[in-house]
Amino acid sequence: MRLSKHRRATIAEMDMTPMIDVVLLLIIFFMTVTQVSELNRERLELPRLAGAEDQKQTTMTINVDAAGQVLVSGHSMSVAQLLTLVSAELAKLGDDPQRMTVVLRADQRGDCRTVNQIVSALGQMQISRLRIAVQVPT
Amino acid sequence: MKLSNRRLQRHRKIQLSMTSMIDVVFLLLIFFLTTASFVPTERDLESTMRVQSTSAGASDLQPAVVDVVPGRSGFVYRLGQRELDDPEQLTDLLARFDNKAQGAFVRVSDRAPFRMAAAAVQACKTAGFASVSYIPLGDEP
């Protein structure tokens, strides 16, 4: 007597290992290339120049848009307000202007009126180290 | 007769449920994919700020002073008596200066385009000047 074969119900299983590998690789990639603290950088059209050195740690980043508006950490402010902020930063550094490095990110479409005002004011506060941010042409 | 449970337990496979991990990982991936923005590479031009006019110190050689001021047809780079509108020509001229250790001075009119001011600082740096001073000129040159 032939017995009927009882086939076990086969469950189709997908091998998830390569997918998880790829997804984790992608996550590691995005985590490493994403700069979270981009708040102090406004979207500006910087002068397209080669520059002289790579960007370093700075005390303060001042953005000046094409219309001459001053922006620091996403907040629009006047030059007078900026100087108050600079004074506070300077106080944190023990009132030593030599320890203060300012990066000026100014839109290349604008004029130098606001930039000159900032430079004059910072110069009067004995802050002399200024870095002009440029965009490396591709 | 009581059978021991050990034999039965031996062949059991411990299976980790990957579903929740995959869920989290996908969420993270979507977050990074949507928030990532690729910014262009930025570099710096270091300069010293000065409020007053040039103070080059005691030297027989004339310091390199580049003015970014209005010329006959728009803004120009003025170096001595020469007026230039090309930053590359300015770099060539500045490279001929002997007193590079003394530094260069870039004086900028308020109305000058910022790209020209930055280009003047870049020209001084490219020409090999050790330090570049940025001096605001005000409204009038």
PDB file of C-alpha atoms in Angstrom:
ATOM      1  CA  MET A   1       0.000   0.000   0.000  1.00  0.00           C
ATOM      2  CA  ARG A   2       1.379   3.280  -1.031  1.00  0.00           C
ATOM      3  CA  LEU A   3       1.102   5.945   1.470  1.00  0.00           C
ATOM      4  CA  SER A   4       0.518   9.465   0.334  1.00  0.00           C
ATOM      5  CA  LYS A   5       3.476  11.739   0.896  1.00  0.00           C
ATOM      6  CA  HIS A   6       2.926  14.396   3.419  1.00  0.00           C
ATOM      7  CA  ARG A   7       4.720  17.386   2.175  1.00  0.00           C
ATOM      8  CA  ARG A   8       5.625  19.844   4.769  1.00  0.00           C
ATOM      9  CA  ALA A   9       4.546  23.349   4.000  1.00  0.00           C
ATOM     10  CA  THR A  10       7.706  25.106   2.906  1.00  0.00           C
ATOM     11  CA  ILE A  11       8.146  28.674   4.021  1.00  0.00           C
ATOM     12  CA  ALA A  12       9.927  30.892   1.513  1.00  0.00           C
ATOM     13  CA  GLU A  13      12.518  32.879   3.409  1.00  0.00           C
ATOM     14  CA  MET A  14      14.443  35.803   2.050  1.00  0.00           C
ATOM     15  CA  ASP A  15      18.070  36.122   3.001  1.00  0.00           C
ATOM     16  CA  MET A  16      18.169  39.582   4.520  1.00  0.00           C
ATOM     17  CA  THR A  17      21.903  39.641   5.308  1.00  0.00           C
ATOM     18  CA  PRO A  18      23.215  41.448   2.172  1.00  0.00           C
ATOM     19  CA  MET A  19      20.406  43.995   2.353  1.00  0.00           C
ATOM     20  CA  ILE A  20      21.140  44.783   5.979  1.00  0.00           C
ATOM     21  CA  ASP A  21      24.841  45.079   5.114  1.00  0.00           C
ATOM     22  CA  VAL A  22      24.138  47.602   2.374  1.00  0.00           C
ATOM     23  CA  VAL A  23      21.646  49.595   4.434  1.00  0.00           C
ATOM     24  CA  LEU A  24      24.012  49.828   7.398  1.00  0.00           C
ATOM     25  CA  LEU A  25      26.821  50.917   5.078  1.00  0.00           C
ATOM     26  CA  LEU A  26      24.573  53.649   3.683  1.00  0.00           C
ATOM     27  CA  ILE A  27      23.673  54.808   7.188  1.00  0.00           C
ATOM     28  CA  ILE A  28      27.325  54.956   8.210  1.00  0.00           C
ATOM     29  CA  PHE A  29      28.058  56.939   5.034  1.00  0.00           C
ATOM     30  CA  PHE A  30      25.311  59.489   5.661  1.00  0.00           C
ATOM     31  CA  MET A  31      26.151  59.785   9.352  1.00  0.00           C
ATOM     32  CA  THR A  32      29.762  60.586   8.542  1.00  0.00           C
ATOM     33  CA  VAL A  33      29.153  63.057   5.713  1.00  0.00           C
ATOM     34  CA  THR A  34      26.255  64.895   7.312  1.00  0.00           C
ATOM     35  CA  GLN A  35      27.304  67.989   9.173  1.00  0.00           C
ATOM     36  CA  VAL A  36      24.702  68.582  11.800  1.00  0.00           C
ATOM     37  CA  SER A  37      25.986  71.912  13.063  1.00  0.00           C
ATOM     38  CA  GLU A  38      25.493  73.936   9.919  1.00  0.00           C
ATOM     39  CA  LEU A  39      23.374  76.529  11.665  1.00  0.00           C
ATOM     40  CA  ASN A  40      26.066  79.177  11.569  1.00  0.00           C
ATOM     41  CA  ARG A  41      26.434  78.901   7.807  1.00  0.00           C
ATOM     42  CA  GLU A  42      23.892  80.666   5.681  1.00  0.00           C
ATOM     43  CA  ARG A  43      23.334  79.769   2.075  1.00  0.00           C
ATOM     44  CA  LEU A  44      25.406  82.425   0.358  1.00  0.00           C
ATOM     45  CA  GLU A  45      27.165  82.788  -2.941  1.00  0.00           C
ATOM     46  CA  LEU A  46      30.737  83.050  -1.756  1.00  0.00           C
ATOM     47  CA  PRO A  47      33.539  84.387  -3.968  1.00  0.00           C
ATOM     48  CA  ARG A  48      34.798  81.553  -6.128  1.00  0.00           C
ATOM     49  CA  LEU A  49      38.480  81.551  -5.284  1.00  0.00           C
ATOM     50  CA  ALA A  50      41.123  78.986  -4.462  1.00  0.00           C
ATOM     51  CA  GLY A  51      41.646  80.296  -0.922  1.00  0.00           C
ATOM     52  CA  ALA A  52      44.864  80.070   1.044  1.00  0.00           C
ATOM     53  CA  GLU A  53      44.174  77.485   3.725  1.00  0.00           C
ATOM     54  CA  ASP A  54      41.619  74.981   4.918  1.00  0.00           C
ATOM     55  CA  GLN A  55      38.969  76.055   7.369  1.00  0.00           C
ATOM     56  CA  LYS A  56      39.847  75.723  11.029  1.00  0.00           C
ATOM     57  CA  GLN A  57      38.036  76.020  14.307  1.00  0.00           C
ATOM     58  CA  THR A  58      36.757  79.541  14.691  1.00  0.00           C
ATOM     59  CA  THR A  59      35.269  81.616  17.445  1.00  0.00           C
ATOM     60  CA  MET A  60      32.586  83.295  15.409  1.00  0.00           C
ATOM     61  CA  THR A  61      31.111  83.079  11.941  1.00  0.00           C
ATOM     62  CA  ILE A  62      29.527  86.231  10.566  1.00  0.00           C
ATOM     63  CA  ASN A  63      27.393  85.982   7.449  1.00  0.00           C
ATOM     64  CA  VAL A  64      26.673  88.976   5.248  1.00  0.00           C
ATOM     65  CA  ASP A  65      24.129  88.433   2.504  1.00  0.00           C
ATOM     66  CA  ALA A  66      23.933  90.186  -0.868  1.00  0.00           C
ATOM     67  CA  ALA A  67      21.720  92.933   0.573  1.00  0.00           C
ATOM     68  CA  GLY A  68      24.217  93.676   3.351  1.00  0.00           C
ATOM     69  CA  GLN A  69      22.190  91.989   6.088  1.00  0.00           C
ATOM     70  CA  VAL A  70      24.235  90.562   8.962  1.00  0.00           C
ATOM     71  CA  LEU A  71      23.305  87.029  10.040  1.00  0.00           C
ATOM     72  CA  VAL A  72      24.793  85.103  12.936  1.00  0.00           C
ATOM     73  CA  SER A  73      23.573  81.581  13.772  1.00  0.00           C
ATOM     74  CA  GLY A  74      20.454  82.146  11.710  1.00  0.00           C
ATOM     75  CA  HIS A  75      19.562  85.439  13.423  1.00  0.00           C
ATOM     76  CA  SER A  76      19.452  88.688  11.525  1.00  0.00           C
ATOM     77  CA  MET A  77      20.986  91.616  13.400  1.00  0.00           C
ATOM     78  CA  SER A  78      22.416  95.084  13.067  1.00  0.00           C
ATOM     79  CA  VAL A  79      26.131  95.822  13.284  1.00  0.00           C
ATOM     80  CA  ALA A  80      25.592  97.288  16.765  1.00  0.00           C
ATOM     81  CA  GLN A  81      23.889  94.084  17.939  1.00  0.00           C
ATOM     82  CA  LEU A  82      26.688  92.083  16.379  1.00  0.00           C
ATOM     83  CA  LEU A  83      29.247  94.009  18.391  1.00  0.00           C
ATOM     84  CA  THR A  84      27.372  93.219  21.601  1.00  0.00           C
ATOM     85  CA  LEU A  85      27.527  89.560  20.657  1.00  0.00           C
ATOM     86  CA  VAL A  86      31.242  89.837  19.838  1.00  0.00           C
ATOM     87  CA  SER A  87      31.867  91.501  23.219  1.00  0.00           C
ATOM     88  CA  ALA A  88      30.143  88.591  24.958  1.00  0.00           C
ATOM     89  CA  GLU A  89      32.247  86.086  23.020  1.00  0.00           C
ATOM     90  CA  LEU A  90      35.363  88.073  23.814  1.00  0.00           C
ATOM     91  CA  ALA A  91      34.518  88.022  27.516  1.00  0.00           C
ATOM     92  CA  LYS A  92      34.297  84.220  27.327  1.00  0.00           C
ATOM     93  CA  LEU A  93      37.847  84.217  25.957  1.00  0.00           C
ATOM     94  CA  GLY A  94      39.157  86.222  28.870  1.00  0.00           C
ATOM     95  CA  ASP A  95      39.008  89.532  26.982  1.00  0.00           C
ATOM     96  CA  ASP A  96      41.978  88.512  24.880  1.00  0.00           C
ATOM     97  CA  PRO A  97      41.356  89.701  21.306  1.00  0.00           C
ATOM     98  CA  GLN A  98      44.286  87.626  20.021  1.00  0.00           C
ATOM     99  CA  ARG A  99      42.375  84.453  20.837  1.00  0.00           C
ATOM    100  CA  MET A 100      39.381  85.504  18.782  1.00  0.00           C
ATOM    101  CA  THR A 101      39.168  84.411  15.158  1.00  0.00           C
ATOM    102  CA  VAL A 102      36.324  85.700  13.056  1.00  0.00           C
ATOM    103  CA  VAL A 103      35.217  84.103   9.817  1.00  0.00           C
ATOM    104  CA  LEU A 104      33.465  86.434   7.467  1.00  0.00           C
ATOM    105  CA  ARG A 105      31.178  84.759   4.961  1.00  0.00           C
ATOM    106  CA  ALA A 106      29.994  87.465   2.613  1.00  0.00           C
ATOM    107  CA  ASP A 107      27.976  87.106  -0.567  1.00  0.00           C
ATOM    108  CA  GLN A 108      30.038  87.970  -3.606  1.00  0.00           C
ATOM    109  CA  ARG A 109      27.111  89.828  -5.202  1.00  0.00           C
ATOM    110  CA  GLY A 110      27.037  92.404  -2.421  1.00  0.00           C
ATOM    111  CA  ASP A 111      29.180  95.478  -1.863  1.00  0.00           C
ATOM    112  CA  CYS A 112      31.700  96.073   0.912  1.00  0.00           C
ATOM    113  CA  ARG A 113      29.739  98.607   2.942  1.00  0.00           C
ATOM    114  CA  THR A 114      28.621  96.230   5.716  1.00  0.00           C
ATOM    115  CA  VAL A 115      31.862  94.254   5.571  1.00  0.00           C
ATOM    116  CA  ASN A 116      33.849  97.471   6.036  1.00  0.00           C
ATOM    117  CA  GLN A 117      31.634  98.510   8.955  1.00  0.00           C
ATOM    118  CA  ILE A 118      32.229  95.141  10.625  1.00  0.00           C
ATOM    119  CA  VAL A 119      35.979  95.243   9.979  1.00  0.00           C
ATOM    120  CA  SER A 120      36.241  98.799  11.358  1.00  0.00           C
ATOM    121  CA  ALA A 121      34.260  97.917  14.467  1.00  0.00           C
ATOM    122  CA  LEU A 122      36.214  94.716  15.121  1.00  0.00           C
ATOM    123  CA  GLY A 123      39.467  96.567  14.532  1.00  0.00           C
ATOM    124  CA  GLN A 124      38.510  99.087  17.193  1.00  0.00           C
ATOM    125  CA  MET A 125      37.948  96.186  19.575  1.00  0.00           C
ATOM    126  CA  GLN A 126      41.548  95.102  18.833  1.00  0.00           C
ATOM    127  CA  ILE A 127      40.305  91.966  17.072  1.00  0.00           C
ATOM    128  CA  SER A 128      42.629  91.580  14.154  1.00  0.00           C
ATOM    129  CA  ARG A 129      42.306  88.003  12.954  1.00  0.00           C
ATOM    130  CA  LEU A 130      39.838  87.843  10.108  1.00  0.00           C
ATOM    131  CA  ARG A 131      39.219  84.968   7.760  1.00  0.00           C
ATOM    132  CA  ILE A 132      37.339  85.519   4.546  1.00  0.00           C
ATOM    133  CA  ALA A 133      35.461  82.396   3.474  1.00  0.00           C
ATOM    134  CA  VAL A 134      35.639  81.497  -0.183  1.00  0.00           C
ATOM    135  CA  GLN A 135      34.143  78.707  -2.230  1.00  0.00           C
ATOM    136  CA  VAL A 136      36.601  76.492  -4.022  1.00  0.00           C
ATOM    137  CA  PRO A 137      35.649  76.414  -7.727  1.00  0.00           C
ATOM    138  CA  THR A 138      34.811  72.925  -8.975  1.00  0.00           C
TER     139      THR A 138
ATOM    140  CA  MET B   1       7.812   6.731  31.058  1.00  0.00           C
ATOM    141  CA  LYS B   2       9.056  10.196  31.154  1.00  0.00           C
ATOM    142  CA  LEU B   3      11.178  11.344  28.284  1.00  0.00           C
ATOM    143  CA  SER B   4      13.818  13.898  28.893  1.00  0.00           C
ATOM    144  CA  ASN B   5      13.281  17.282  27.290  1.00  0.00           C
ATOM    145  CA  ARG B   6      16.978  17.815  26.556  1.00  0.00           C
ATOM    146  CA  ARG B   7      16.918  16.016  23.233  1.00  0.00           C
ATOM    147  CA  LEU B   8      14.101  18.085  21.996  1.00  0.00           C
ATOM    148  CA  GLN B   9      15.676  21.314  23.105  1.00  0.00           C
ATOM    149  CA  ARG B  10      19.046  20.567  21.469  1.00  0.00           C
ATOM    150  CA  HIS B  11      17.797  21.015  17.926  1.00  0.00           C
ATOM    151  CA  ARG B  12      15.915  24.192  18.540  1.00  0.00           C
ATOM    152  CA  LYS B  13      17.415  27.212  16.785  1.00  0.00           C
ATOM    153  CA  ILE B  14      17.398  30.544  18.465  1.00  0.00           C
ATOM    154  CA  GLN B  15      16.018  33.027  15.989  1.00  0.00           C
ATOM    155  CA  LEU B  16      16.387  36.720  16.370  1.00  0.00           C
ATOM    156  CA  SER B  17      13.569  38.812  15.077  1.00  0.00           C
ATOM    157  CA  MET B  18      15.128  41.257  12.668  1.00  0.00           C
ATOM    158  CA  THR B  19      11.949  43.116  11.815  1.00  0.00           C
ATOM    159  CA  SER B  20      12.204  45.840  14.437  1.00  0.00           C
ATOM    160  CA  MET B  21      15.871  46.451  13.673  1.00  0.00           C
ATOM    161  CA  ILE B  22      15.194  46.746   9.958  1.00  0.00           C
ATOM    162  CA  ASP B  23      12.373  49.175  10.716  1.00  0.00           C
ATOM    163  CA  VAL B  24      14.666  51.414  12.739  1.00  0.00           C
ATOM    164  CA  VAL B  25      17.478  51.163  10.229  1.00  0.00           C
ATOM    165  CA  PHE B  26      15.170  52.115   7.366  1.00  0.00           C
ATOM    166  CA  LEU B  27      13.842  55.051   9.328  1.00  0.00           C
ATOM    167  CA  LEU B  28      17.383  56.256   9.958  1.00  0.00           C
ATOM    168  CA  LEU B  29      18.248  55.802   6.300  1.00  0.00           C
ATOM    169  CA  ILE B  30      15.224  57.800   5.157  1.00  0.00           C
ATOM    170  CA  PHE B  31      16.083  60.541   7.665  1.00  0.00           C
ATOM    171  CA  PHE B  32      19.656  60.860   6.445  1.00  0.00           C
ATOM    172  CA  LEU B  33      18.635  60.639   2.791  1.00  0.00           C
ATOM    173  CA  THR B  34      16.144  63.465   3.162  1.00  0.00           C
ATOM    174  CA  THR B  35      18.205  65.755   5.382  1.00  0.00           C
ATOM    175  CA  ALA B  36      21.603  65.331   3.727  1.00  0.00           C
ATOM    176  CA  SER B  37      22.753  68.256   1.656  1.00  0.00           C
ATOM    177  CA  PHE B  38      26.096  68.365  -0.011  1.00  0.00           C
ATOM    178  CA  VAL B  39      27.761  71.716   0.537  1.00  0.00           C
ATOM    179  CA  PRO B  40      30.595  72.939  -1.667  1.00  0.00           C
ATOM    180  CA  THR B  41      34.077  72.988  -0.196  1.00  0.00           C
ATOM    181  CA  GLU B  42      34.966  76.204   1.567  1.00  0.00           C
ATOM    182  CA  ARG B  43      38.419  77.541   2.297  1.00  0.00           C
ATOM    183  CA  ASP B  44      39.725  80.634   4.007  1.00  0.00           C
ATOM    184  CA  LEU B  45      41.741  83.695   3.131  1.00  0.00           C
ATOM    185  CA  GLU B  46      43.407  84.892   6.286  1.00  0.00           C
ATOM    186  CA  SER B  47      43.898  88.598   6.651  1.00  0.00           C
ATOM    187  CA  THR B  48      44.562  91.103   9.357  1.00  0.00           C
ATOM    188  CA  MET B  49      42.065  93.835  10.029  1.00  0.00           C
ATOM    189  CA  ARG B  50      43.263  97.385  10.239  1.00  0.00           C
ATOM    190  CA  VAL B  51      41.200 100.455  10.809  1.00  0.00           C
ATOM    191  CA  GLN B  52      43.727 103.099   9.929  1.00  0.00           C
ATOM    192  CA  SER B  53      45.937 103.424   6.891  1.00  0.00           C
ATOM    193  CA  THR B  54      49.061 101.424   6.180  1.00  0.00           C
ATOM    194  CA  SER B  55      51.811 101.261   8.749  1.00  0.00           C
ATOM    195  CA  ALA B  56      54.433  99.236   7.012  1.00  0.00           C
ATOM    196  CA  GLY B  57      57.237 100.091   9.371  1.00  0.00           C
ATOM    197  CA  ALA B  58      60.694 101.364   8.583  1.00  0.00           C
ATOM    198  CA  SER B  59      61.744 100.187   5.153  1.00  0.00           C
ATOM    199  CA  ASP B  60      63.250 101.674   2.026  1.00  0.00           C
ATOM    200  CA  LEU B  61      60.954  99.569  -0.106  1.00  0.00           C
ATOM    201  CA  GLN B  62      57.478 100.742  -0.864  1.00  0.00           C
ATOM    202  CA  PRO B  63      54.792  98.427   0.583  1.00  0.00           C
ATOM    203  CA  ALA B  64      52.325  96.719  -1.739  1.00  0.00           C
ATOM    204  CA  VAL B  65      49.076  98.608  -1.454  1.00  0.00           C
ATOM    205  CA  VAL B  66      46.139  97.468  -3.564  1.00  0.00           C
ATOM    206  CA  ASP B  67      43.149  99.775  -3.691  1.00  0.00           C
ATOM    207  CA  VAL B  68      39.761  98.505  -4.823  1.00  0.00           C
ATOM    208  CA  VAL B  69      38.231 101.755  -5.955  1.00  0.00           C
ATOM    209  CA  PRO B  70      36.035 103.211  -8.704  1.00  0.00           C
ATOM    210  CA  GLY B  71      37.935 103.702 -11.957  1.00  0.00           C
ATOM    211  CA  ARG B  72      36.985 105.131 -15.319  1.00  0.00           C
ATOM    212  CA  SER B  73      34.772 102.196 -16.183  1.00  0.00           C
ATOM    213  CA  GLY B  74      33.597 100.503 -13.022  1.00  0.00           C
ATOM    214  CA  PHE B  75      35.679  99.338 -10.097  1.00  0.00           C
ATOM    215  CA  VAL B  76      39.343  98.567 -10.571  1.00  0.00           C
ATOM    216  CA  TYR B  77      42.363  97.285  -8.682  1.00  0.00           C
ATOM    217  CA  ARG B  78      44.758 100.206  -8.295  1.00  0.00           C
ATOM    218  CA  LEU B  79      48.364  99.361  -7.592  1.00  0.00           C
ATOM    219  CA  GLY B  80      50.482 102.504  -7.583  1.00  0.00           C
ATOM    220  CA  GLN B  81      49.634 104.351 -10.785  1.00  0.00           C
ATOM    221  CA  ARG B  82      48.304 101.294 -12.550  1.00  0.00           C
ATOM    222  CA  GLU B  83      44.652 100.421 -12.787  1.00  0.00           C
ATOM    223  CA  LEU B  84      43.758  96.819 -13.500  1.00  0.00           C
ATOM    224  CA  ASP B  85      40.511  94.947 -13.817  1.00  0.00           C
ATOM    225  CA  ASP B  86      41.936  91.439 -14.033  1.00  0.00           C
ATOM    226  CA  PRO B  87      42.940  89.735 -10.755  1.00  0.00           C
ATOM    227  CA  GLU B  88      45.464  87.554 -12.597  1.00  0.00           C
ATOM    228  CA  GLN B  89      47.322  90.625 -13.873  1.00  0.00           C
ATOM    229  CA  LEU B  90      47.268  91.937 -10.310  1.00  0.00           C
ATOM    230  CA  THR B  91      48.787  88.688  -9.053  1.00  0.00           C
ATOM    231  CA  ASP B  92      51.547  88.903 -11.689  1.00  0.00           C
ATOM    232  CA  LEU B  93      52.365  92.470 -10.699  1.00  0.00           C
ATOM    233  CA  LEU B  94      52.337  91.688  -6.989  1.00  0.00           C
ATOM    234  CA  ALA B  95      54.613  88.696  -7.521  1.00  0.00           C
ATOM    235  CA  ARG B  96      57.336  91.099  -8.720  1.00  0.00           C
ATOM    236  CA  PHE B  97      57.510  92.838  -5.331  1.00  0.00           C
ATOM    237  CA  ASP B  98      60.633  92.056  -3.332  1.00  0.00           C
ATOM    238  CA  ASN B  99      59.438  92.981   0.142  1.00  0.00           C
ATOM    239  CA  LYS B 100      56.926  90.175   0.612  1.00  0.00           C
ATOM    240  CA  ALA B 101      57.769  89.711   4.282  1.00  0.00           C
ATOM    241  CA  GLN B 102      56.476  93.211   4.884  1.00  0.00           C
ATOM    242  CA  GLY B 103      52.996  92.130   3.906  1.00  0.00           C
ATOM    243  CA  ALA B 104      50.441  93.612   1.554  1.00  0.00           C
ATOM    244  CA  PHE B 105      47.579  96.016   2.154  1.00  0.00           C
ATOM    245  CA  VAL B 106      44.177  95.835   0.525  1.00  0.00           C
ATOM    246  CA  ARG B 107      42.177  99.029   0.872  1.00  0.00           C
ATOM    247  CA  VAL B 108      38.566  98.678  -0.110  1.00  0.00           C
ATOM    248  CA  SER B 109      35.969 101.306  -0.893  1.00  0.00           C
ATOM    249  CA  ASP B 110      32.531 100.831   0.648  1.00  0.00           C
ATOM    250  CA  ARG B 111      30.884 100.657  -2.743  1.00  0.00           C
ATOM    251  CA  ALA B 112      33.313  98.099  -4.181  1.00  0.00           C
ATOM    252  CA  PRO B 113      31.913  94.640  -4.963  1.00  0.00           C
ATOM    253  CA  PHE B 114      32.916  92.133  -2.302  1.00  0.00           C
ATOM    254  CA  ARG B 115      34.076  89.634  -4.914  1.00  0.00           C
ATOM    255  CA  MET B 116      36.745  92.150  -5.980  1.00  0.00           C
ATOM    256  CA  ALA B 117      37.894  92.699  -2.388  1.00  0.00           C
ATOM    257  CA  ALA B 118      38.198  88.948  -1.871  1.00  0.00           C
ATOM    258  CA  ALA B 119      39.976  88.580  -5.220  1.00  0.00           C
ATOM    259  CA  ALA B 120      42.483  91.273  -4.195  1.00  0.00           C
ATOM    260  CA  VAL B 121      43.253  89.433  -0.924  1.00  0.00           C
ATOM    261  CA  GLN B 122      43.573  86.196  -2.906  1.00  0.00           C
ATOM    262  CA  ALA B 123      45.967  87.870  -5.377  1.00  0.00           C
ATOM    263  CA  CYS B 124      48.211  89.015  -2.503  1.00  0.00           C
ATOM    264  CA  LYS B 125      48.206  85.545  -0.972  1.00  0.00           C
ATOM    265  CA  THR B 126      48.911  83.868  -4.314  1.00  0.00           C
ATOM    266  CA  ALA B 127      51.747  86.330  -4.994  1.00  0.00           C
ATOM    267  CA  GLY B 128      53.399  85.096  -1.799  1.00  0.00           C
ATOM    268  CA  PHE B 129      52.837  87.882   0.715  1.00  0.00           C
ATOM    269  CA  ALA B 130      53.184  86.637   4.268  1.00  0.00           C
ATOM    270  CA  SER B 131      50.340  88.714   5.612  1.00  0.00           C
ATOM    271  CA  VAL B 132      47.529  90.682   4.068  1.00  0.00           C
ATOM    272  CA  SER B 133      45.837  93.568   5.826  1.00  0.00           C
ATOM    273  CA  TYR B 134      42.276  94.522   4.971  1.00  0.00           C
ATOM    274  CA  ILE B 135      41.656  98.245   5.365  1.00  0.00           C
ATOM    275  CA  PRO B 136      38.200  99.789   4.926  1.00  0.00           C
ATOM    276  CA  LEU B 137      38.441 102.975   2.914  1.00  0.00           C
ATOM    277  CA  GLY B 138      35.004 104.389   3.515  1.00  0.00           C
ATOM    278  CA  ASP B 139      32.839 105.907   0.815  1.00  0.00           C
ATOM    279  CA  GLU B 140      35.528 107.906  -0.887  1.00  0.00           C
ATOM    280  CA  PRO B 141      38.882 106.514  -2.002  1.00  0.00           C
TER     281      PRO B 141
END
